[in-house]
PDB file of C-alpha atoms in Angstrom:
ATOM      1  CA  UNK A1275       8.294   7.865 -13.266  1.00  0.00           C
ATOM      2  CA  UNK A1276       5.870   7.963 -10.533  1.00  0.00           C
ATOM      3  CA  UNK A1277       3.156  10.543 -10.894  1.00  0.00           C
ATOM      4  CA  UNK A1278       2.017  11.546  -7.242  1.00  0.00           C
ATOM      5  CA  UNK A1279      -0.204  14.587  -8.488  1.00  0.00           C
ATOM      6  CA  UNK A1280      -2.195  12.056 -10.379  1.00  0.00           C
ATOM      7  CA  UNK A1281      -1.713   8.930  -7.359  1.00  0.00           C
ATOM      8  CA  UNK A1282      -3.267  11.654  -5.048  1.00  0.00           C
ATOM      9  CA  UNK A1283      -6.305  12.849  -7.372  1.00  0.00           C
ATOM     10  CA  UNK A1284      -7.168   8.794  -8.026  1.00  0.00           C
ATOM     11  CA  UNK A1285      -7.298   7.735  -4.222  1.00  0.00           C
ATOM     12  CA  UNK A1286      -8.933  10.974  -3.650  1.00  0.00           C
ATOM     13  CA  UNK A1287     -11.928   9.779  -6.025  1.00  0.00           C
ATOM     14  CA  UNK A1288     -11.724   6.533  -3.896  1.00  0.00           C
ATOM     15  CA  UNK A1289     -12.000   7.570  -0.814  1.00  0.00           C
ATOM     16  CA  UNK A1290     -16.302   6.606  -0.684  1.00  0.00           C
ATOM     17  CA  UNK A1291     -15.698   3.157  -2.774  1.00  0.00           C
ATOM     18  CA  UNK A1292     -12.150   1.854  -1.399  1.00  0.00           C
ATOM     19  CA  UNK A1293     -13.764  -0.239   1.418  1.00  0.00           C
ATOM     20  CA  UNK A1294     -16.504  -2.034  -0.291  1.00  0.00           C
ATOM     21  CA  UNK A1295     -14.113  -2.895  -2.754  1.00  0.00           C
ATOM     22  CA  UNK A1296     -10.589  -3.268  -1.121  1.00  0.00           C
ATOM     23  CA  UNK A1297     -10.326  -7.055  -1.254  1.00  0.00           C
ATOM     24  CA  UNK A1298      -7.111  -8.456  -1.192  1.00  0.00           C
ATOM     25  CA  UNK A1299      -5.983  -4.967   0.992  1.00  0.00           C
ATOM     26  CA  UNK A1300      -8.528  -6.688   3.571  1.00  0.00           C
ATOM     27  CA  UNK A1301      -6.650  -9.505   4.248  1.00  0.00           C
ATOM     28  CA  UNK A1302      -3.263  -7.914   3.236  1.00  0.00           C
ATOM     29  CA  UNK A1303      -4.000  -5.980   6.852  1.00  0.00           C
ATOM     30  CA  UNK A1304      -5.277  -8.990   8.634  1.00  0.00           C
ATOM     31  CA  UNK A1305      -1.558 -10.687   8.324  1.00  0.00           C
ATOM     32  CA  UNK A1306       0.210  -7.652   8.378  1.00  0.00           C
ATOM     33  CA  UNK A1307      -1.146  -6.477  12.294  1.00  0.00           C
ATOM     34  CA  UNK A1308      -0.689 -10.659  12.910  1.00  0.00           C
ATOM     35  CA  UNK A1309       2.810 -10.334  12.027  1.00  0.00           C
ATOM     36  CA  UNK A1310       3.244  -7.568  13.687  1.00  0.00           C
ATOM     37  CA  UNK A1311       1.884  -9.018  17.002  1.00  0.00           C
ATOM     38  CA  UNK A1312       4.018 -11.607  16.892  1.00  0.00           C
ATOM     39  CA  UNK A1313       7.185  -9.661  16.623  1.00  0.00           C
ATOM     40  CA  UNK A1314       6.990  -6.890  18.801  1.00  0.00           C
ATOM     41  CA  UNK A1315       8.749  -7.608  22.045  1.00  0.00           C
ATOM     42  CA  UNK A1316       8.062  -4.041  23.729  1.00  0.00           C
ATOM     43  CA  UNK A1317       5.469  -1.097  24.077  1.00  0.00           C
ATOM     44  CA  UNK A1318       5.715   1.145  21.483  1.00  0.00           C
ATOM     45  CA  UNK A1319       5.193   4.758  22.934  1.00  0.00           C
ATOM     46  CA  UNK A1320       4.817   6.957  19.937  1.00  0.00           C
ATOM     47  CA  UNK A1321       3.892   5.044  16.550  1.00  0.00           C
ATOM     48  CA  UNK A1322       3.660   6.345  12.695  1.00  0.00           C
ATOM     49  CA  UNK A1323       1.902   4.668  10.499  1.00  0.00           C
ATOM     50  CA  UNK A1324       2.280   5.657   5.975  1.00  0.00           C
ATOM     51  CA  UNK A1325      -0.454   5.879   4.265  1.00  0.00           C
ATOM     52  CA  UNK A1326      -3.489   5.022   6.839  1.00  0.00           C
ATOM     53  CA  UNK A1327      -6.238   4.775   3.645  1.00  0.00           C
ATOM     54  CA  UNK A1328      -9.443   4.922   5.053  1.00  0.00           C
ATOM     55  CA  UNK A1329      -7.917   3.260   8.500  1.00  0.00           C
ATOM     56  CA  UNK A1330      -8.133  -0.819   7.989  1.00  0.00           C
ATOM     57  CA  UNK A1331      -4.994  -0.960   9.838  1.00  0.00           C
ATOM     58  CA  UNK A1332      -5.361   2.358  11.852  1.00  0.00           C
ATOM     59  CA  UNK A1333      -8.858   0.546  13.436  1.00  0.00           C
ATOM     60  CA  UNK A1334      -6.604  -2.423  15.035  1.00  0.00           C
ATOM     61  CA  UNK A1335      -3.986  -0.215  15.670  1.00  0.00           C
ATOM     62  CA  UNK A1336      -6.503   1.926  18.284  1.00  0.00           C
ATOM     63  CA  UNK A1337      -7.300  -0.967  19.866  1.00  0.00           C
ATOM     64  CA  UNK A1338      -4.476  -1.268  21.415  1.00  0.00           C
ATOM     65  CA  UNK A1339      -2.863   2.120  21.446  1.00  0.00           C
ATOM     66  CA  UNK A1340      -4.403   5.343  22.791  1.00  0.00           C
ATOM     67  CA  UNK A1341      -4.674   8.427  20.799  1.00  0.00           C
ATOM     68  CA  UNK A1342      -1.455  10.253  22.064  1.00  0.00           C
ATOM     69  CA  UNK A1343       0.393   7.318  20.821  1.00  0.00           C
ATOM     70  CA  UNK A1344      -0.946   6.741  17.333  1.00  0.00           C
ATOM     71  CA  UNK A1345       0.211   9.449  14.521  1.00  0.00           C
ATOM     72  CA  UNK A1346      -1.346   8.536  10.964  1.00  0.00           C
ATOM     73  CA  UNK A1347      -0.336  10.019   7.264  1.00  0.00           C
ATOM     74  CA  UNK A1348      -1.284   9.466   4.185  1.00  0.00           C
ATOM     75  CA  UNK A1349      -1.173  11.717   0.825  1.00  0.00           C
ATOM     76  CA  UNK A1350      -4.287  12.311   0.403  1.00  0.00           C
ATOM     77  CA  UNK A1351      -5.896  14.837   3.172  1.00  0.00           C
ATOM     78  CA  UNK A1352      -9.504  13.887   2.670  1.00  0.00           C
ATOM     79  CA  UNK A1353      -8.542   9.833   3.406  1.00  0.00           C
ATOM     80  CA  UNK A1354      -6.239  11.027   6.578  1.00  0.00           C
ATOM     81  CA  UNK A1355      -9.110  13.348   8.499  1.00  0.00           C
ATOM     82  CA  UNK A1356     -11.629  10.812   7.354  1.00  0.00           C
ATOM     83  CA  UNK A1357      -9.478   7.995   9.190  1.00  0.00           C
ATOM     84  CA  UNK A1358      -8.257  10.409  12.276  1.00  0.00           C
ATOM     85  CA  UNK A1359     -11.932  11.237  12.900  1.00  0.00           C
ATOM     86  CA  UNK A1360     -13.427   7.842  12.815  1.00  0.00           C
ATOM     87  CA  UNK A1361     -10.444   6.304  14.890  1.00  0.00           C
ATOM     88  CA  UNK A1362     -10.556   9.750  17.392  1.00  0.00           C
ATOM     89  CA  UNK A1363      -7.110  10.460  16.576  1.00  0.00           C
ATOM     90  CA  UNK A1364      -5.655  13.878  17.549  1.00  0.00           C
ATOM     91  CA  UNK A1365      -5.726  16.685  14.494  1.00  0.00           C
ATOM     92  CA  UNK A1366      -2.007  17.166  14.980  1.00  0.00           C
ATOM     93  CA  UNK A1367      -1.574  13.657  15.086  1.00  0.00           C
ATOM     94  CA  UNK A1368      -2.913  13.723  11.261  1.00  0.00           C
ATOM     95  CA  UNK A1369       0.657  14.007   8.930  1.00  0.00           C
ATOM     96  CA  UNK A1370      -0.609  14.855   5.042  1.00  0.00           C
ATOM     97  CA  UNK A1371       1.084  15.016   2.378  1.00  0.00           C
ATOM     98  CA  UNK A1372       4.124  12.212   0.430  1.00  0.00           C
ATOM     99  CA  UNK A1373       5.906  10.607   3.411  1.00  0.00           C
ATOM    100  CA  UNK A1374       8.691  10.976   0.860  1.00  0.00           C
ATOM    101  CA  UNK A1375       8.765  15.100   0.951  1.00  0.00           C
ATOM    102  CA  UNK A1376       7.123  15.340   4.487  1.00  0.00           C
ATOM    103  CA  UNK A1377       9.265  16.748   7.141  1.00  0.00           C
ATOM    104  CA  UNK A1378       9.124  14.617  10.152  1.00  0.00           C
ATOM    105  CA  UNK A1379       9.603  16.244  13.709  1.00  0.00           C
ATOM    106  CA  UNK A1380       9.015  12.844  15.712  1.00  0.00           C
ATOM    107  CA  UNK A1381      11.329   9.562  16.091  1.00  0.00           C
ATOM    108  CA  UNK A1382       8.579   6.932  16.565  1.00  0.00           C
ATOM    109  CA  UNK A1383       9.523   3.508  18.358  1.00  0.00           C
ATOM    110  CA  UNK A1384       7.307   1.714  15.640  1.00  0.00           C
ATOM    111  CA  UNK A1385       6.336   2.436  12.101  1.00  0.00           C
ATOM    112  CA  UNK A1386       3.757   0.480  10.343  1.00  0.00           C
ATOM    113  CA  UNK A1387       2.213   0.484   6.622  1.00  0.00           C
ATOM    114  CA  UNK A1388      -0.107  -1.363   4.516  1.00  0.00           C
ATOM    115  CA  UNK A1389       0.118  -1.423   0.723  1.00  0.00           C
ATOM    116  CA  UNK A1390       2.153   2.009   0.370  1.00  0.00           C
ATOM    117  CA  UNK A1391       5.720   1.798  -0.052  1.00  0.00           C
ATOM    118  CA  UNK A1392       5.273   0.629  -3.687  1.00  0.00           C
ATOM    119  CA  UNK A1393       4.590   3.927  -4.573  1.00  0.00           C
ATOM    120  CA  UNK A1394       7.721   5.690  -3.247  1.00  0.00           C
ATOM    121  CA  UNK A1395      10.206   6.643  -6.313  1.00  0.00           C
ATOM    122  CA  UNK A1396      13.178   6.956  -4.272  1.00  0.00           C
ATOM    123  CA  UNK A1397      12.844   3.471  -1.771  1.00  0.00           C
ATOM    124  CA  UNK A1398      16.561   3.544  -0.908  1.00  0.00           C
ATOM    125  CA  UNK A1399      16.492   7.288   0.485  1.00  0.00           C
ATOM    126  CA  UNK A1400      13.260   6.919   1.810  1.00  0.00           C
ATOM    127  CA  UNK A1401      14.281   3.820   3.994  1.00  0.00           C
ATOM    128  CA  UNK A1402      17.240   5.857   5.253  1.00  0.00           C
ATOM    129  CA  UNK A1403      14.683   8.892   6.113  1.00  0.00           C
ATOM    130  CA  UNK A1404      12.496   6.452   8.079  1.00  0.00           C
ATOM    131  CA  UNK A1405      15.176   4.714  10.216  1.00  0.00           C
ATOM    132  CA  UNK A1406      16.408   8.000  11.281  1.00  0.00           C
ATOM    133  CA  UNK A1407      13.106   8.686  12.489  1.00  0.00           C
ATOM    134  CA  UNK A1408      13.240   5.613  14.136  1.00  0.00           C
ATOM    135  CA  UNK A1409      14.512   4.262  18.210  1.00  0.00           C
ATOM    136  CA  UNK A1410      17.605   1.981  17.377  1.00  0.00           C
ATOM    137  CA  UNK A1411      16.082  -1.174  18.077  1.00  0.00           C
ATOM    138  CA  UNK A1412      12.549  -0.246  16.902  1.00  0.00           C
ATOM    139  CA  UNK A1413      10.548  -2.129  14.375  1.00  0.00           C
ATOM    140  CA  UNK A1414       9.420  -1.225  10.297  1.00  0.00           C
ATOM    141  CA  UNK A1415       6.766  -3.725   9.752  1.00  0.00           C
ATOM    142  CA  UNK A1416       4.926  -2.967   6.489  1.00  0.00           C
ATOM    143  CA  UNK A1417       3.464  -4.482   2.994  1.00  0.00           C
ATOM    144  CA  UNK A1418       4.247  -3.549  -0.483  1.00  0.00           C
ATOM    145  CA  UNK A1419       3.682  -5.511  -3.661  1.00  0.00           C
ATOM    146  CA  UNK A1420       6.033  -7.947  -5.812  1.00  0.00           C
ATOM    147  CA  UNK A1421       6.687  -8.513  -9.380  1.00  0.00           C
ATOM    148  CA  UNK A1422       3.200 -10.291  -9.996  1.00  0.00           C
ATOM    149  CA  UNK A1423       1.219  -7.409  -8.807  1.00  0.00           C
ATOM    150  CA  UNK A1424      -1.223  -6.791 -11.406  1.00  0.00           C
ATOM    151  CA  UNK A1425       0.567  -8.576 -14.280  1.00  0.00           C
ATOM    152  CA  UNK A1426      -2.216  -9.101 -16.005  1.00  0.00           C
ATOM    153  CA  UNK A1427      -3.084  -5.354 -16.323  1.00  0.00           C
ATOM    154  CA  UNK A1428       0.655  -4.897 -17.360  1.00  0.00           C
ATOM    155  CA  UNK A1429       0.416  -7.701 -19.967  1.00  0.00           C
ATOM    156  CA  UNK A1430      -2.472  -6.596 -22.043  1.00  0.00           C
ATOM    157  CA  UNK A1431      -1.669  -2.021 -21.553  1.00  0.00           C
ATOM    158  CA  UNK A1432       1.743  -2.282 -21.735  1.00  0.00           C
ATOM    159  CA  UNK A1433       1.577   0.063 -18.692  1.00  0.00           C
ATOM    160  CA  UNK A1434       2.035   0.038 -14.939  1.00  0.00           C
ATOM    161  CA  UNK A1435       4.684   0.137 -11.780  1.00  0.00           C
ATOM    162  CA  UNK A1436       7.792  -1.753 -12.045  1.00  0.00           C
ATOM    163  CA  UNK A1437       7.651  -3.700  -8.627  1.00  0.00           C
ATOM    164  CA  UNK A1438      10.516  -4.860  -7.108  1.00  0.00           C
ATOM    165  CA  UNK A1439      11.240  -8.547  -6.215  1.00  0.00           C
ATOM    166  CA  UNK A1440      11.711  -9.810  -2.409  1.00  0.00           C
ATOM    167  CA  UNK A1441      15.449  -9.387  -2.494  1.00  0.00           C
ATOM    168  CA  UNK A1442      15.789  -6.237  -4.369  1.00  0.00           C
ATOM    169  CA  UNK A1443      13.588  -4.351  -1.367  1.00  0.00           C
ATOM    170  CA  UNK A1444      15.565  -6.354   1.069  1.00  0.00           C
ATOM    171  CA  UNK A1445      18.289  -4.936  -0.204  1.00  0.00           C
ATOM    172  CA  UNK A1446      17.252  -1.419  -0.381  1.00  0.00           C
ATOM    173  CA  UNK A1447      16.831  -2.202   3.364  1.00  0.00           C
ATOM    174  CA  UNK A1448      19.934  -3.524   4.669  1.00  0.00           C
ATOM    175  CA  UNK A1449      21.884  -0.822   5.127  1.00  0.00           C
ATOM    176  CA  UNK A1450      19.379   0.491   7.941  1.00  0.00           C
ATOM    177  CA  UNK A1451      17.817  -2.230   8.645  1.00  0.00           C
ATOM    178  CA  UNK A1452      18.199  -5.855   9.970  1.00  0.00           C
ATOM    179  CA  UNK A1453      15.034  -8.152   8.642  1.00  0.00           C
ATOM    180  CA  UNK A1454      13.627 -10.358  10.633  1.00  0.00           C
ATOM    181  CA  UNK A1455      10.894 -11.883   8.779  1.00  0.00           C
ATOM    182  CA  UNK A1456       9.955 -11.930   5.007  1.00  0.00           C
ATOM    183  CA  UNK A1457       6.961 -13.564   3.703  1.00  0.00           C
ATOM    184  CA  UNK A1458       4.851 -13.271   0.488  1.00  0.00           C
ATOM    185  CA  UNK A1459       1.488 -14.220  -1.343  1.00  0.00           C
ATOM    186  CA  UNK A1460      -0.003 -14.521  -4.730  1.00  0.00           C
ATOM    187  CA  UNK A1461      -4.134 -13.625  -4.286  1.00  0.00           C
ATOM    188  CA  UNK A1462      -6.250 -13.775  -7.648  1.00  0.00           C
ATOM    189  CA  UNK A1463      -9.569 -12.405  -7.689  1.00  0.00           C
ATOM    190  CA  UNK A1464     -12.036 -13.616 -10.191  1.00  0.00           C
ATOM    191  CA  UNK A1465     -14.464 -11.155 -12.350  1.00  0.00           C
ATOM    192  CA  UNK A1466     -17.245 -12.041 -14.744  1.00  0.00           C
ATOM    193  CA  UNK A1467     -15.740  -9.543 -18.182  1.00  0.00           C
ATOM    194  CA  UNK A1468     -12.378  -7.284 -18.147  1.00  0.00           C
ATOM    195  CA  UNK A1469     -14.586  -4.012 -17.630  1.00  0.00           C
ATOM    196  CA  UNK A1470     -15.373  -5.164 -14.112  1.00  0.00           C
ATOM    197  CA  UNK A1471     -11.465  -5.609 -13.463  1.00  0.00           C
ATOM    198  CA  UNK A1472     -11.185  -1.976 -14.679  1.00  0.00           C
ATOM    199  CA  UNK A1473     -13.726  -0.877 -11.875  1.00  0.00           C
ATOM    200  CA  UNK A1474     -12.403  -2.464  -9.242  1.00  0.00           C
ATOM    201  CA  UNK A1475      -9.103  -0.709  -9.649  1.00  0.00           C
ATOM    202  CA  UNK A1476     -10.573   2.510 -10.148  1.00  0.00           C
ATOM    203  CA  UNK A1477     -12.759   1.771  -7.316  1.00  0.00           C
ATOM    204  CA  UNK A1478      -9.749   0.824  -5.084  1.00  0.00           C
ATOM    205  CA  UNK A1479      -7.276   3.566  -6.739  1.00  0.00           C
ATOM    206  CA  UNK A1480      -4.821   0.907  -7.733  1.00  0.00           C
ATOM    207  CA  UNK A1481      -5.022   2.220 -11.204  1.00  0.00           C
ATOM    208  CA  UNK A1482      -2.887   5.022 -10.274  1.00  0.00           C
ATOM    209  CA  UNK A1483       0.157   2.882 -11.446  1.00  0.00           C
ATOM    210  CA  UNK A1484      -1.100   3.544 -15.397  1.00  0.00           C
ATOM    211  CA  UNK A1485      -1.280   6.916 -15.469  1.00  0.00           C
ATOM    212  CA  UNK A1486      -0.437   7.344 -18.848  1.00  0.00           C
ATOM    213  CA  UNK A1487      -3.448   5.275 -20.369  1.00  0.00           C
ATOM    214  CA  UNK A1488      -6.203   7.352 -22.253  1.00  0.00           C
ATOM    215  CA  UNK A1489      -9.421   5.561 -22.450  1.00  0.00           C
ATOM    216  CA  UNK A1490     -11.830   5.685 -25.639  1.00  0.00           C
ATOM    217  CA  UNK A1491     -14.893   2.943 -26.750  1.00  0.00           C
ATOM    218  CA  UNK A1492     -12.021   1.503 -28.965  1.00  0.00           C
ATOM    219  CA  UNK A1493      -9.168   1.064 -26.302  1.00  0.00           C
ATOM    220  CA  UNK A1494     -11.671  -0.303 -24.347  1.00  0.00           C
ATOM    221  CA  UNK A1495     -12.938  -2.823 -26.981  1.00  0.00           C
ATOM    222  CA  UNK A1496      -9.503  -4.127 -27.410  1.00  0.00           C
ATOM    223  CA  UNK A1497      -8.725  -4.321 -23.794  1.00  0.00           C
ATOM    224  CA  UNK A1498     -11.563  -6.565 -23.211  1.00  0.00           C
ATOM    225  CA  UNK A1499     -10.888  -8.731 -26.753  1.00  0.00           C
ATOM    226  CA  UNK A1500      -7.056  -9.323 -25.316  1.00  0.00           C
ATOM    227  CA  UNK A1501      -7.197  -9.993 -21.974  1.00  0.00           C
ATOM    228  CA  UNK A1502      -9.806 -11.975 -22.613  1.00  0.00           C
ATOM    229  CA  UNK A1503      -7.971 -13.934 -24.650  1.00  0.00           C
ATOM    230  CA  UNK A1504      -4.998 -13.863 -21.973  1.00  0.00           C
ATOM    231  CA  UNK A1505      -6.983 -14.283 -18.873  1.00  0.00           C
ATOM    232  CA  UNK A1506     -10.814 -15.781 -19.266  1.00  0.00           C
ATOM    233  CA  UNK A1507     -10.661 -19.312 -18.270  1.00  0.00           C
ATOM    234  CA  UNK A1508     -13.584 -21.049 -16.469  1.00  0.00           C
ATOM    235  CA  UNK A1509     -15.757 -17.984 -17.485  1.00  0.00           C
ATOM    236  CA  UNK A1510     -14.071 -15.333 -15.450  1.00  0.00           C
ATOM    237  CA  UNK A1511     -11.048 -13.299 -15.585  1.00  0.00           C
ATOM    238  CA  UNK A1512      -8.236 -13.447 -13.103  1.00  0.00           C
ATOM    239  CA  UNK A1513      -6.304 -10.185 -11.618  1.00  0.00           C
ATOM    240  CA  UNK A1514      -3.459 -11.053  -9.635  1.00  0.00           C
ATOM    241  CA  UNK A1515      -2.319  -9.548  -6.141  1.00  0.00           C
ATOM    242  CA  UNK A1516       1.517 -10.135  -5.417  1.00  0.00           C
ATOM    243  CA  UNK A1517       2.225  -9.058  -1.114  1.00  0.00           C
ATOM    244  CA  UNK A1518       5.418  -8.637   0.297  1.00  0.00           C
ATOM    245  CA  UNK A1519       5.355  -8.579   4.013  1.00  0.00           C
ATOM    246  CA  UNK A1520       8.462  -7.359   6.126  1.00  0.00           C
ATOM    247  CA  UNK A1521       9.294  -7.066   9.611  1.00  0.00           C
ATOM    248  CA  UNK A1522      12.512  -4.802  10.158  1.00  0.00           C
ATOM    249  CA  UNK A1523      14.333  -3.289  13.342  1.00  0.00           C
ATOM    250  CA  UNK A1524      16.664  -0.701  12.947  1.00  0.00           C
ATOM    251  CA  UNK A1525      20.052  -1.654  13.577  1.00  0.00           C
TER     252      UNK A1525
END
């Protein structure tokens, strides 16, 4: 089960670290909006994009739509009025709260996310919610993560999401949506022991898939002992980043 209280409360102590530490979401953003430039054939009037962050996406977004245009979400309130008020976004424009739960007013003509939809814990309903929000013909061009997301971390706690595979979220699509484009990477980042691998996530919130692990000198100890046993080659430690990129239009 995914635990949104505590997904909410671990971004939330992110919000001030996330960018100096957001890697691989970096340049998960970069091809995402490239992607997306390539593939949409009209001018979006009204746009939505899940789970803005601290606004790597929403920043390229802005430069090419006004603020009437651009409406932004994301669960955690402090990360969507941070983002709103840096990228001069309307306040009512500003949607908080689980895309999953929210009531949406608005059909939108585009909807866009980076590195959120792995969270949701009902995909298939949540696709159908979004494409009725959606123009017939518009496009859902987001990123989510694949099986070898964070395997590593999985490996050695036992713990974490259960990603889904290419074709399983293609198929959670298809009966709203036509895809046009799929496309994924494998990114490893490198660290110097297995406690730095630890703060990166919490710095980035990404440990908010292994809510269920309790942390004491001893777990700790053997956490580092196994993975580096698993994982230290060259004298660093590998963590593995798994994006899935999809362009959709509603059919």
């Amino acid at each position: 089960m995914i635990d949104k209280a505590e997904i909410k409360c671990r971004f939330r102590r992110s919000v001030e670290s996330y960018d100096q530490n957001a890697y691989v979401q970096k340049i998960i953003v970069e091809k995402l909006y490239t992607l997306l430039t390539e593939q949409l054939s009209y001018t979006p009037e009204r746009v939505l994009e899940i789970g803005c962050g601290t606004g790597f996406l929403t920043r390229k977004l802005r430069q090419h739509l006004s603020k009437e245009q651009l409406y932004i979400n994301d669960l955690v309130e402090e990360m969507c009025r941070k983002t709103a008020g840096s990228c001069d976004i309307e306040a009512n424009h500003c949607l908080v709260g689980d895309i999953e739960q929210l009531h949406l007013k608005e059909t939108y003509n585009l909807i866009v996310s980076a590195s959120t939809f792995q969270w949701f814990a009902r995909p298939s309903e949540t696709f159908k919610k979004l494409a009725e929000h959606l123009h017939p013909g518009g496009l859902m061009v987001f990123s989510t993560f694949g099986w070898h997301n964070l395997e590593e971390l999985r490996e050695v706690t036992g713990r974490g999401l259960s990603y889904l595979s290419m074709e399983e979220v293609s198929a959670l699509l298809s009966p709203y949506f036509e895809v046009l484009v799929r496309e994924e990477e494998l990114h490893t980042l490198r660290f110097n022991e297995p406690l730095e691998v630890l703060r990166h996530l919490k710095k980035t919130g990404a440990n908010a898939g292994n809510t269920s692990q309790i942390w004491t000198k001893n777990s700790i100890r053997q956490f580092s002992t196994t993975y580096n046993h698993l994982f230290l080659s060259d004298g660093s430690c590998r963590l593995t980043y798994h994006p899935l990129y999809l362009v959709c239009r509603k059919k």
